[in-house]
Amino acid sequence: MAQKPVEDLTENEAAEELARLAAEIAGHDRRYFQEDAPTVSDAEYDALRRRNAAIEARFPELIREDSPSARVGSEVSEKFGKIRHALPMLSLDNAFSDEDVRDFARRVRRFLKLAEDAPLAITAEPKIDGLSLSLRYEGGALVSAATRGDGTTGEDVTRNARTVTDIPNRLKGEAPDVFEVRGEVYMSHAGFAALNEHQAETGGPVYANPRNAAAGSLRQLDAGITRQRGLKFFAYAWGEASAVPGETQTEVVAALGRMGFPVNPLMARFDTIEGLIAHYHAIEEKRSSLGYDIDGVVYKVDDLALQRRLGFVSRSPRWAIAHKFPAEQATTVLHAIEIQVGRTGALTPVAKLDPVTVGGVVVQNATLHNAEEIERLDVRVGDTVKIQRAGDVIPQVLGIVPEKRPAGAEPFSFPSVCPCELKTEVVREETASGAQSVVRRCTGEFACPFQRREHLKLFVSRKAFDIEGLGDKQIDLFYDDPDFRVRTPADIFKMRGRNEAGLKKLKDKEGFGEVSARNLFDAIEARRTIALDRLIFSLGIRHVGEATAKTLARAYGTFDAFHAAAMKVAEGDAEAAAEMDALEDIGEAVITAVSRFFSEEHNRKLVEELVAELDVQEAEKPAATSPVSGQTIVFTGSLEKMTRDEAKAMAEALGAKVAGSVSRKTDLVVAGPGAGSKLAKASELGIEVIDEDAWFARIGRKVPEADPAA
Ligand code: IVH
């Protein structure tokens, strides 16, 4: 039937046709996106949408609430919605050598208290170089798809994911009622080449590599484009599950295959580390013929019960690791060795290189690590050097090409004083084992201009004070500018006052104006109110990163409490140190660093001056949702159902504090057989004592069958 031209439609006819089109297009969408069974060609479908759009353009007042044009189409420029992952999407720790892999296995065994010869099965599979995706199935149907995002919240790419043929819209066979399937979206080499060819012809953006192409293709506002890109998917993990279909990694991945997902054929299970490493090399051999990019091999403890016991550190599971492939290499000429002073005062020799392309990136600097490394490589100015770049890390110098050494090249002599104006003596710290560290440090700390400046950059960075309009460049500017002389964190908050009192105004400086000066001061003002964890992180204490700062903030709650504890630790108070030591992921290194930091007069002054400018917010204590949250617990005796590390990790994850000795502050003692003086002390103080079984009952967990001490 010939269609009436849109110009000839009456208002009534238009309204009727819009209603009909809305229903028809919705039907096609459902069959296409949800049932995986379209009944019209793409061209017919596009024609319907065009007709709908044309009628809407002529009769805008007739646009329906359920109009198909409001739901899709590249013209509808709506950002992706957000999806909160029911369980966070984690990242993986990296291993770069066989030794790192052995260390991983040792750590696992130590945590689980497994003997060196006790069986421990570990899987190995390619690490796909794409982007991870979480697919949520309810009642067997795909209900949402989300990118990893920050690990907690990702982008809603459901419509796009439905167009990927590797991703089933319905799970086959038996599937859990709720099941979040996770895996990697990627583009094959062939798909990538075809796409870039097409892009070049049509003047679209050409992608740098298959990974970028996959990410760009998945995150299209018009799902129709995603569909044309031929994205692929491998399932390798899962999130929330009403029932996990298997007891090992191998079993669940097999179940994922039966449900309709592509799973990687190179995944295998090994009982020895040698087996894993051999498989790593076998995969590496096949790398170039796979037809898609991989950047390493992922190892996972096979037994899910063991995975649960191992749990997580920060954002990575203890039960998995990524063994990365070695990086790409090139040779070039080293024309200078420069000594840089880092934020922590460490002196790092940097090789200044003639620019060279390594794996698609131009490299001009490479790290030489330390004096020993320079000596070991016998690298001299003028040498031709071999360099390598691995992932995002700073390029490294691997060695020299001896036959290309120019005549008269002198060995490099490492400076014994800091290149800063203080010319402080360079010191070497002692390592935990008492040996001299290879790291040379300037002792000037905040008095050293290199460290101060770097410290200020950290201070204003995104994870610290995150002051809009105040980045590295502005710090350099204000640091050197005699009218501002921003040399300490407190100086930042004094800037506006000084600006108002001073003769030279920021608004008159080059690069600034009335508005930008005001905006900057307003942005600084806005950060006078600051979360405790950000404040702690921003102090730049060695070993106190973002996660540790969060732990400290949550544990102490207020700045005053944290400060008091830190000062006590600095004064050598054993109890305060033990209390800090009991916190999750905090150990000797952090405590020593906190102690050193607060022992320094100029650091104390710096913190004092800064805090006087601020309104520090109280940290949220962990939600009191577990039966033991907020309690101080002591584990004693020989534990038979869990290792001590596990017990500590478990209690802390539930919001409890674990202490090493029984005192009036103890709320609960969990005693295994053979408990002695601590048990006696507990009964003397009238503190509740329970055994391991009662502990598991209290926290609502099954008593593990395995005996970790066995
Ligand atoms: S497992 C809890 N397996 O690597 C562990 N990840 O660096 C979850 N990746 O974000 C990840 N191939 O995007 C796992 N076979 C594989 C993988 C893989 C690629 C990616 C994934 C993850 C990243 C971590």
XYZ file of C-alpha atoms and ligand atoms in Angstrom:
734
model
C 0.000 0.000 0.000
C 1.435 3.346 -1.062
C 2.011 5.724 1.799
C 0.419 9.137 1.812
C 3.113 11.856 1.731
C 3.555 13.387 5.157
C 2.628 16.861 3.773
C -0.823 15.552 2.812
C -1.717 14.049 6.198
C -4.555 15.598 8.184
C -4.045 16.063 11.885
C -6.293 13.090 12.660
C -4.527 10.820 10.216
C -1.167 11.904 11.639
C -2.247 11.139 15.208
C -3.519 7.730 14.175
C -0.374 6.886 12.278
C 1.897 8.012 15.139
C -0.006 5.693 17.483
C 0.335 2.828 15.035
C 4.049 3.511 14.480
C 4.736 3.716 18.205
C 3.202 0.270 18.733
C 4.861 -1.232 15.693
C 8.367 0.085 16.444
C 8.051 -0.954 20.081
C 7.181 -4.460 18.866
C 10.239 -4.560 16.611
C 12.426 -3.259 19.418
C 11.156 -5.947 21.742
C 11.683 -8.715 19.193
C 15.100 -7.367 18.275
C 16.525 -6.355 21.610
C 14.831 -8.734 24.027
C 13.853 -11.797 22.054
C 16.811 -11.819 19.710
C 14.336 -12.521 16.869
C 13.713 -9.537 14.606
C 10.991 -9.881 11.956
C 12.021 -6.977 9.713
C 15.278 -5.992 8.032
C 17.320 -3.099 9.395
C 16.344 -1.047 6.334
C 12.605 -1.574 6.900
C 13.025 -0.747 10.567
C 14.925 2.449 9.755
C 12.212 3.465 7.268
C 9.562 3.198 9.999
C 11.587 5.380 12.311
C 12.184 7.951 9.587
C 8.472 8.122 8.815
C 7.699 8.562 12.501
C 10.261 11.368 12.786
C 8.931 13.134 9.685
C 5.371 13.127 11.003
C 6.545 14.366 14.384
C 8.477 17.161 12.714
C 5.319 18.366 10.974
C 3.012 17.889 13.976
C 5.180 18.496 17.041
C 2.078 18.937 19.180
C 1.146 15.309 18.435
C 4.405 13.784 19.752
C 3.359 10.966 22.034
C 4.739 10.218 25.477
C 5.721 6.779 24.248
C 7.225 8.140 21.051
C 9.969 5.845 19.696
C 12.139 8.882 18.978
C 12.338 9.625 22.681
C 13.763 6.173 23.300
C 16.524 5.820 20.764
C 18.379 7.521 17.974
C 21.605 9.403 17.849
C 19.677 12.672 17.794
C 18.497 12.007 21.344
C 21.554 13.231 23.098
C 20.980 11.872 26.557
C 23.919 10.729 28.588
C 23.994 7.149 29.791
C 22.197 6.466 33.042
C 24.113 5.077 35.985
C 23.866 1.575 37.360
C 25.136 0.649 40.795
C 26.724 -2.781 40.735
C 25.111 -5.150 43.238
C 28.665 -6.318 43.990
C 31.646 -4.094 43.119
C 33.591 -4.823 39.931
C 37.158 -5.410 40.956
C 40.507 -5.006 39.352
C 43.426 -7.399 39.421
C 46.824 -7.211 40.961
C 49.656 -7.679 38.446
C 52.542 -10.123 38.231
C 55.394 -9.379 35.851
C 57.670 -12.351 36.416
C 57.551 -16.039 37.242
C 58.770 -15.098 40.699
C 55.785 -12.768 41.174
C 53.541 -15.720 40.319
C 55.270 -17.927 42.887
C 54.881 -15.118 45.431
C 51.190 -14.999 44.645
C 50.830 -18.735 45.320
C 52.874 -18.369 48.523
C 50.644 -15.541 49.737
C 47.548 -17.610 49.041
C 48.980 -20.590 50.910
C 50.091 -18.477 53.832
C 46.688 -16.827 54.140
C 44.926 -20.175 54.034
C 47.575 -21.848 56.181
C 48.070 -24.479 53.523
C 51.250 -26.497 53.615
C 53.626 -26.018 50.708
C 52.765 -29.404 49.261
C 49.011 -29.312 49.940
C 47.027 -29.405 46.692
C 45.930 -26.032 45.363
C 44.260 -25.871 41.961
C 44.572 -22.618 40.020
C 43.113 -21.756 36.629
C 44.874 -19.832 33.862
C 43.130 -17.997 31.037
C 43.955 -15.156 28.645
C 43.536 -11.615 29.898
C 41.389 -10.073 27.195
C 42.289 -6.505 26.293
C 38.819 -5.018 26.068
C 36.462 -3.497 28.586
C 34.617 -5.298 31.300
C 30.860 -5.497 31.364
C 28.394 -6.697 33.968
C 25.218 -8.288 32.630
C 22.297 -8.770 34.979
C 19.852 -11.582 34.282
C 16.583 -11.997 36.156
C 14.436 -15.047 35.536
C 16.875 -15.867 32.737
C 16.304 -12.586 30.865
C 18.889 -9.859 30.389
C 17.609 -6.855 32.355
C 20.623 -4.564 32.441
C 24.204 -4.143 31.305
C 26.708 -1.825 32.917
C 30.317 -0.856 32.257
C 32.794 -1.115 35.104
C 32.846 2.648 35.720
C 34.585 3.305 39.007
C 33.952 -0.265 40.123
C 30.936 0.700 42.218
C 28.807 2.468 39.643
C 28.949 2.014 35.891
C 27.191 3.328 32.829
C 23.932 1.822 31.723
C 24.672 0.359 28.296
C 21.801 -2.129 28.301
C 20.458 -1.186 24.891
C 23.890 -1.432 23.342
C 24.727 -4.740 24.993
C 21.545 -6.246 23.587
C 22.917 -5.714 20.100
C 26.045 -7.805 20.758
C 25.351 -11.234 19.309
C 27.754 -12.964 21.728
C 25.557 -11.763 24.609
C 22.418 -13.865 25.010
C 19.219 -11.969 25.717
C 17.922 -15.122 27.396
C 19.969 -17.672 29.244
C 19.738 -21.194 27.966
C 18.926 -24.202 30.140
C 19.047 -23.956 33.893
C 20.108 -20.579 35.197
C 19.968 -18.923 38.627
C 17.018 -16.614 39.157
C 19.314 -13.626 39.645
C 22.666 -13.829 37.915
C 25.177 -11.086 37.118
C 27.502 -12.372 34.446
C 30.760 -10.539 33.950
C 33.218 -10.604 31.131
C 35.042 -8.644 28.508
C 33.666 -6.884 25.459
C 36.313 -6.768 22.742
C 36.809 -6.307 19.037
C 38.582 -8.842 16.837
C 41.563 -7.747 14.731
C 39.490 -8.322 11.593
C 36.573 -6.294 12.954
C 38.960 -3.533 13.968
C 40.610 -3.336 10.551
C 37.237 -3.290 8.778
C 35.890 -0.630 11.112
C 38.871 1.673 10.659
C 38.735 1.241 6.910
C 35.076 2.217 6.979
C 35.780 5.133 9.321
C 38.535 6.438 7.062
C 36.256 6.234 4.024
C 33.363 7.982 5.712
C 35.458 10.542 7.560
C 34.603 9.144 10.997
C 37.135 8.884 13.837
C 39.819 6.245 13.323
C 40.525 4.242 16.481
C 44.002 3.738 17.905
C 43.579 0.093 18.884
C 40.893 -2.589 19.198
C 40.340 -1.808 22.865
C 39.513 1.843 22.195
C 37.376 0.807 19.256
C 35.431 -1.623 21.460
C 34.906 1.012 24.161
C 33.868 3.629 21.607
C 31.500 1.219 19.925
C 29.814 0.031 23.094
C 29.299 3.559 24.360
C 27.322 4.839 21.401
C 24.127 6.717 22.138
C 22.602 5.093 19.088
C 22.525 1.356 19.787
C 22.073 0.836 16.061
C 25.705 1.858 15.564
C 26.882 -0.533 18.261
C 25.068 -3.306 16.428
C 27.017 -2.648 13.227
C 30.353 -2.790 14.995
C 30.358 -6.550 15.516
C 31.522 -6.509 19.127
C 32.461 -9.796 20.768
C 32.241 -11.008 24.356
C 33.908 -13.558 26.635
C 32.312 -14.411 29.993
C 34.821 -15.145 32.785
C 33.344 -14.017 36.121
C 30.137 -13.168 37.921
C 28.714 -10.778 40.506
C 25.481 -11.220 42.403
C 23.965 -14.680 42.017
C 20.918 -16.166 43.753
C 22.754 -19.474 43.387
C 26.239 -19.972 41.996
C 26.144 -22.777 39.401
C 29.209 -24.682 40.557
C 31.766 -24.988 43.297
C 34.853 -24.098 41.316
C 35.835 -21.448 38.814
C 36.073 -24.199 36.186
C 32.556 -25.460 36.881
C 30.943 -22.031 36.821
C 32.689 -21.065 33.588
C 31.487 -24.349 32.053
C 27.957 -23.481 33.239
C 28.313 -20.028 31.637
C 29.149 -21.807 28.385
C 26.006 -23.950 28.666
C 23.922 -20.839 29.304
C 24.985 -19.491 25.933
C 28.081 -17.368 26.585
C 31.326 -17.643 24.676
C 33.988 -18.709 27.165
C 37.666 -18.691 26.338
C 38.899 -22.042 24.996
C 42.385 -21.459 26.424
C 41.220 -21.564 30.029
C 42.773 -24.506 31.874
C 43.280 -25.732 35.421
C 46.626 -26.610 36.985
C 47.832 -28.168 40.185
C 51.323 -26.697 40.062
C 52.836 -23.271 39.513
C 55.077 -24.763 36.833
C 51.910 -25.843 35.016
C 50.559 -22.287 35.173
C 53.785 -20.780 33.911
C 54.037 -23.295 31.056
C 50.482 -22.428 30.048
C 51.355 -18.735 30.219
C 54.142 -19.311 27.677
C 51.885 -21.476 25.522
C 49.307 -18.663 25.407
C 52.056 -16.133 24.707
C 53.141 -18.247 21.706
C 49.601 -18.207 20.359
C 49.139 -14.522 21.068
C 49.658 -13.233 17.551
C 47.393 -15.818 15.947
C 44.396 -15.485 18.288
C 42.733 -12.788 16.231
C 42.114 -10.545 19.241
C 44.289 -8.618 21.704
C 45.285 -10.088 25.021
C 47.748 -8.510 27.437
C 48.503 -11.326 29.816
C 47.185 -14.392 31.579
C 44.846 -14.338 34.585
C 45.295 -16.921 37.342
C 42.433 -17.692 39.739
C 42.218 -20.043 42.707
C 39.770 -22.634 41.400
C 37.886 -23.576 44.573
C 35.174 -20.988 45.292
C 35.127 -21.799 49.013
C 38.814 -20.860 49.118
C 38.097 -17.719 47.078
C 35.538 -16.689 49.676
C 38.011 -17.254 52.488
C 40.700 -15.291 50.700
C 38.454 -12.284 50.088
C 39.846 -8.954 48.912
C 42.475 -6.341 49.611
C 41.312 -2.881 48.627
C 39.970 -3.373 45.108
C 41.529 -6.666 44.074
C 40.790 -10.231 45.060
C 43.506 -12.104 46.975
C 42.579 -15.177 44.941
C 43.508 -13.877 41.498
C 46.367 -12.172 39.715
C 47.123 -11.003 36.174
C 50.459 -12.163 34.753
C 51.241 -9.478 32.199
C 53.152 -10.059 28.994
C 56.480 -8.270 28.698
C 56.327 -4.861 27.180
C 57.361 -3.485 23.859
C 60.945 -2.409 23.279
C 63.018 0.031 21.223
C 66.539 1.480 21.118
C 67.562 5.132 21.203
C 70.346 7.426 22.398
C 70.569 8.653 25.970
C 71.749 12.265 25.965
C 71.555 13.096 29.671
C 70.861 11.699 33.115
C 68.790 14.037 35.243
C 68.209 13.643 38.965
C 64.598 14.266 39.941
C 63.356 14.644 43.479
C 59.967 13.105 44.076
C 57.251 14.094 46.499
C 58.710 11.746 49.062
C 62.207 13.103 48.630
C 63.460 10.086 46.729
C 66.150 10.951 44.199
C 65.393 9.269 40.906
C 67.784 9.269 37.989
C 65.901 9.827 34.748
C 67.289 8.982 31.331
C 66.679 11.790 28.858
C 66.322 10.140 25.468
C 66.187 11.047 21.827
C 62.468 10.652 21.099
C 61.517 7.169 19.944
C 58.198 5.403 19.348
C 57.502 2.357 21.488
C 54.219 0.552 20.973
C 52.644 3.616 19.412
C 53.745 6.117 22.054
C 56.604 8.614 21.785
C 59.040 8.168 24.653
C 61.617 10.775 25.739
C 62.184 9.856 29.377
C 62.833 6.564 31.057
C 63.488 5.738 34.660
C 66.867 4.445 35.768
C 65.521 3.714 39.279
C 68.637 4.322 41.388
C 72.408 4.520 41.531
C 72.810 0.743 41.693
C 70.808 0.328 38.533
C 73.006 2.831 36.685
C 76.035 0.955 37.888
C 74.584 -2.430 37.036
C 73.724 -1.355 33.498
C 76.909 0.699 33.252
C 74.901 3.263 31.388
C 76.691 6.459 30.367
C 75.649 9.656 28.675
C 75.944 9.103 24.919
C 75.105 5.400 25.090
C 72.598 3.768 22.812
C 70.083 2.138 25.154
C 67.355 -0.452 24.866
C 64.124 0.694 26.506
C 60.751 -0.870 27.159
C 57.289 0.327 27.992
C 54.728 -1.822 29.791
C 51.150 -0.614 29.995
C 50.860 2.697 31.748
C 54.098 2.440 33.671
C 57.065 4.753 33.085
C 59.406 3.369 30.415
C 62.492 1.599 31.677
C 66.071 1.286 30.436
C 66.850 -2.391 29.945
C 70.470 -2.180 28.872
C 73.010 -0.623 26.573
C 74.353 -1.509 23.143
C 78.095 -1.636 24.001
C 79.399 -1.469 20.443
C 77.677 1.882 19.983
C 79.326 3.595 22.939
C 81.039 6.834 21.874
C 84.686 7.240 22.734
C 85.332 9.024 26.009
C 81.943 8.286 27.596
C 82.414 8.673 31.360
C 80.768 6.598 34.084
C 77.989 8.518 35.823
C 78.651 9.684 39.346
C 75.567 9.889 41.510
C 75.324 13.138 43.494
C 75.803 12.925 47.255
C 73.728 16.021 47.940
C 70.196 16.874 46.905
C 69.949 19.051 43.795
C 67.622 21.325 45.790
C 68.775 24.703 47.113
C 69.235 23.250 50.590
C 71.923 20.927 49.219
C 70.991 18.551 51.985
C 72.924 15.411 52.437
C 71.334 12.493 50.682
C 70.507 9.577 53.010
C 69.686 5.933 52.512
C 66.989 4.471 54.706
C 67.182 1.097 56.344
C 64.883 -1.527 54.956
C 62.774 -3.795 57.195
C 65.582 -6.360 57.169
C 68.115 -3.781 58.304
C 69.899 -3.519 54.942
C 70.570 -0.163 53.341
C 67.825 0.860 50.989
C 68.766 1.597 47.383
C 66.633 4.720 47.591
C 68.484 7.947 48.295
C 66.365 10.548 49.920
C 66.667 14.258 50.502
C 66.211 14.896 54.215
C 64.723 18.333 53.680
C 61.117 17.077 53.501
C 58.781 20.059 53.416
C 61.685 22.417 53.637
C 63.010 20.999 50.366
C 61.529 22.989 47.503
C 61.225 19.918 45.290
C 59.265 18.018 47.847
C 57.184 20.977 48.922
C 56.129 21.713 45.413
C 55.313 18.094 44.646
C 53.530 17.828 47.930
C 51.374 20.812 47.073
C 50.506 19.200 43.772
C 49.373 16.102 45.578
C 47.513 18.283 48.033
C 45.323 19.887 45.364
C 44.943 16.720 43.264
C 41.679 15.009 42.517
C 41.789 12.445 45.293
C 42.978 14.996 47.846
C 41.548 18.533 48.083
C 40.449 18.498 44.458
C 40.409 22.272 44.067
C 38.944 23.226 40.723
C 41.232 25.442 38.685
C 44.214 24.719 40.916
C 46.367 22.052 39.311
C 50.047 21.340 38.777
C 50.468 24.301 36.458
C 48.949 26.817 38.868
C 50.935 25.411 41.789
C 54.132 25.996 39.813
C 52.915 29.507 39.052
C 51.913 30.488 42.580
C 54.851 28.714 44.126
C 57.333 30.852 42.224
C 55.307 34.068 42.178
C 56.655 36.513 44.818
C 53.163 38.036 45.166
C 51.689 34.726 46.269
C 54.469 32.442 47.423
C 52.206 29.473 48.006
C 54.630 27.230 49.869
C 52.444 25.346 52.327
C 48.909 23.959 52.153
C 47.752 26.661 54.566
C 49.073 29.287 52.129
C 46.434 28.162 49.646
C 43.683 29.107 52.055
C 45.376 32.402 52.848
C 45.617 33.362 49.185
C 42.416 35.357 48.984
C 43.192 37.373 52.099
C 46.709 38.133 50.895
C 45.381 39.004 47.482
C 42.995 41.514 48.972
C 45.689 43.033 51.162
C 48.443 42.990 48.544
C 49.143 45.482 45.806
C 49.420 43.091 42.884
C 46.091 41.342 42.287
C 45.518 37.955 40.774
C 42.985 39.379 38.321
C 45.760 41.474 36.782
C 48.117 38.547 36.282
C 48.651 37.106 32.879
C 46.253 34.262 32.229
C 43.758 35.512 34.810
C 40.898 37.975 34.790
C 38.249 39.230 37.156
C 36.064 36.148 36.701
C 38.743 33.458 36.729
C 40.376 34.982 39.819
C 37.052 35.027 41.635
C 36.262 31.474 40.509
C 39.569 30.220 41.815
C 39.126 31.874 45.201
C 35.568 30.548 45.395
C 36.773 27.042 44.554
C 39.354 27.267 47.335
C 36.710 28.572 49.744
C 34.447 25.646 48.863
C 37.135 23.221 50.036
C 37.558 24.678 53.493
C 35.006 22.083 54.457
C 36.775 18.811 53.842
C 36.233 15.116 54.525
C 38.648 13.648 57.041
C 39.917 10.911 54.728
C 40.784 13.460 52.048
C 42.635 15.571 54.577
C 44.653 12.593 55.802
C 45.456 11.488 52.259
C 46.473 15.004 51.249
C 49.174 15.179 53.925
C 51.292 12.963 51.714
C 52.478 10.733 54.534
C 54.531 7.905 53.113
C 52.531 4.680 52.646
C 49.260 6.473 53.389
C 47.357 6.224 50.134
C 43.704 6.725 49.483
C 42.550 3.397 50.931
C 44.679 3.734 54.059
C 43.479 7.306 54.595
C 39.904 6.046 54.413
C 40.610 3.322 56.936
C 42.211 5.798 59.334
C 39.389 8.303 58.923
C 36.724 5.697 59.577
C 38.548 4.288 62.551
C 39.205 7.592 64.313
C 36.152 9.498 63.172
C 37.370 13.033 63.881
C 40.524 14.921 63.063
C 41.239 15.478 66.746
C 41.031 11.764 67.477
C 43.272 10.908 64.527
C 45.741 13.628 65.433
C 45.878 12.563 69.061
C 46.476 8.951 68.057
C 49.146 9.923 65.524
C 50.926 12.083 68.096
C 50.847 9.232 70.606
C 52.261 6.871 68.010
C 54.986 9.418 67.295
C 55.777 9.591 71.009
C 56.213 5.831 71.074
C 52.965 4.926 72.833
C 52.697 1.152 72.328
C 48.967 0.941 72.926
C 48.168 3.626 70.359
C 50.412 1.851 67.865
C 48.755 -1.508 68.579
C 45.342 0.052 68.061
C 46.417 1.423 64.695
C 48.004 -1.883 63.823
C 44.675 -3.616 64.408
C 43.085 -1.723 61.530
C 42.559 -3.485 58.258
C 45.488 -3.313 55.852
C 47.514 -1.192 58.240
C 50.841 -2.505 59.420
C 54.365 -1.639 60.362
C 55.148 0.487 57.298
C 52.195 2.822 57.788
C 52.767 3.129 61.516
C 56.445 3.960 61.043
C 55.542 6.524 58.396
C 52.851 8.154 60.555
C 55.245 8.176 63.463
C 58.045 9.768 61.384
C 55.725 12.341 59.911
C 54.373 13.520 63.246
C 57.801 13.437 64.884
C 58.951 16.194 62.547
C 58.533 19.659 63.947
C 57.880 21.317 60.579
C 55.264 18.735 59.656
C 53.426 19.262 62.918
C 53.433 22.992 62.325
C 52.289 22.548 58.764
C 49.333 20.404 59.829
C 48.435 22.749 62.650
C 48.411 25.787 60.371
C 46.407 23.957 57.760
C 43.746 22.635 60.098
C 43.282 26.121 61.572
C 42.038 27.140 58.104
C 39.636 24.218 57.715
C 36.369 22.763 58.837
C 37.128 19.052 58.889
C 34.084 16.821 58.630
C 33.612 13.810 60.842
C 34.012 10.508 59.035
C 31.167 8.089 58.874
C 31.778 5.148 61.096
C 31.035 1.820 59.407
C 27.283 1.186 59.387
C 26.194 -0.684 62.486
C 24.626 -3.442 60.466
C 26.557 -6.445 61.673
C 26.154 -7.990 65.110
C 29.771 -7.160 65.929
C 30.220 -3.739 64.377
C 31.870 -1.245 66.667
C 33.054 -3.990 69.004
C 36.653 -4.660 69.978
C 37.411 -8.324 69.592
C 40.356 -10.439 70.689
C 41.078 -13.798 69.052
C 43.108 -16.147 71.213
C 44.148 -19.768 71.469
C 44.855 -21.917 68.434
C 42.107 -21.247 65.961
C 41.041 -24.343 64.078
C 38.386 -23.104 61.667
C 40.098 -20.021 60.324
C 43.546 -18.510 60.229
C 44.296 -15.493 62.352
C 44.573 -13.297 59.250
C 41.197 -14.508 58.102
C 39.647 -13.929 61.506
C 40.985 -10.377 61.532
C 39.872 -9.644 57.969
C 36.417 -11.088 58.674
C 35.883 -9.115 61.878
C 37.085 -5.877 60.314
C 34.929 -6.350 57.268
C 32.015 -6.545 59.703
C 32.966 -3.248 61.299
C 34.702 -4.634 64.392
C 38.150 -3.756 65.693
C 40.619 -6.530 66.403
C 42.999 -6.077 69.304
C 45.978 -8.126 70.346
C 45.413 -8.038 74.079
C 42.457 -8.146 76.452
C 41.637 -4.931 78.265
C 38.604 -3.169 79.688
C 37.899 -1.945 76.162
C 37.488 -5.505 74.860
C 33.899 -6.477 74.058
C 34.345 -10.058 73.001
C 36.966 -12.789 73.172
C 36.914 -15.611 70.651
C 38.930 -18.439 72.121
C 40.217 -21.579 70.446
C 41.684 -24.542 72.322
C 44.658 -23.867 74.513
C 43.786 -20.232 75.232
C 45.672 -19.152 78.337
C 46.327 -15.839 80.025
C 44.041 -13.804 77.746
C 41.157 -16.099 78.610
C 41.895 -15.725 82.314
C 42.076 -11.955 81.955
C 38.743 -11.949 80.104
C 36.938 -13.858 82.824
C 38.550 -11.661 85.454
C 37.148 -8.597 83.668
C 33.811 -10.298 83.021
C 34.170 -10.116 79.233
C 32.110 -12.425 77.063
C 34.074 -15.409 75.738
C 32.849 -17.596 72.887
C 34.361 -20.405 70.835
C 34.881 -20.464 67.067
C 31.555 -22.167 66.268
C 29.687 -19.548 68.289
C 31.638 -16.846 66.430
C 30.406 -18.139 63.074
C 26.871 -18.430 64.465
C 27.021 -14.853 65.706
C 28.078 -13.410 62.373
C 25.593 -15.628 60.566
C 28.048 -17.718 58.602
C 28.421 -21.415 58.074
C 31.226 -22.989 60.073
C 33.874 -23.886 57.466
C 34.563 -27.581 57.095
C 38.163 -27.247 56.114
C 40.671 -27.167 58.887
C 43.121 -24.438 57.922
C 45.779 -25.700 60.275
C 45.758 -29.140 58.696
S 38.752 -11.568 36.305
C 37.574 -10.338 40.394
N 39.461 -12.536 33.991
O 41.133 -7.271 33.582
C 38.321 -10.464 39.151
N 39.482 -10.176 34.269
O 42.778 -5.848 35.541
C 37.594 -9.924 38.015
N 40.106 -8.942 32.268
O 38.610 -5.337 35.001
C 38.347 -9.929 36.770
N 40.383 -10.678 30.963
O 38.318 -6.050 32.574
C 39.290 -11.425 34.722
N 40.001 -13.514 31.976
C 39.834 -12.425 32.700
C 40.039 -11.136 32.186
C 39.865 -10.033 33.001
C 40.410 -9.362 31.036
C 40.089 -7.526 32.679
C 38.846 -7.076 33.360
C 39.275 -6.498 34.684
C 40.719 -6.239 34.430
C 41.489 -6.275 35.725
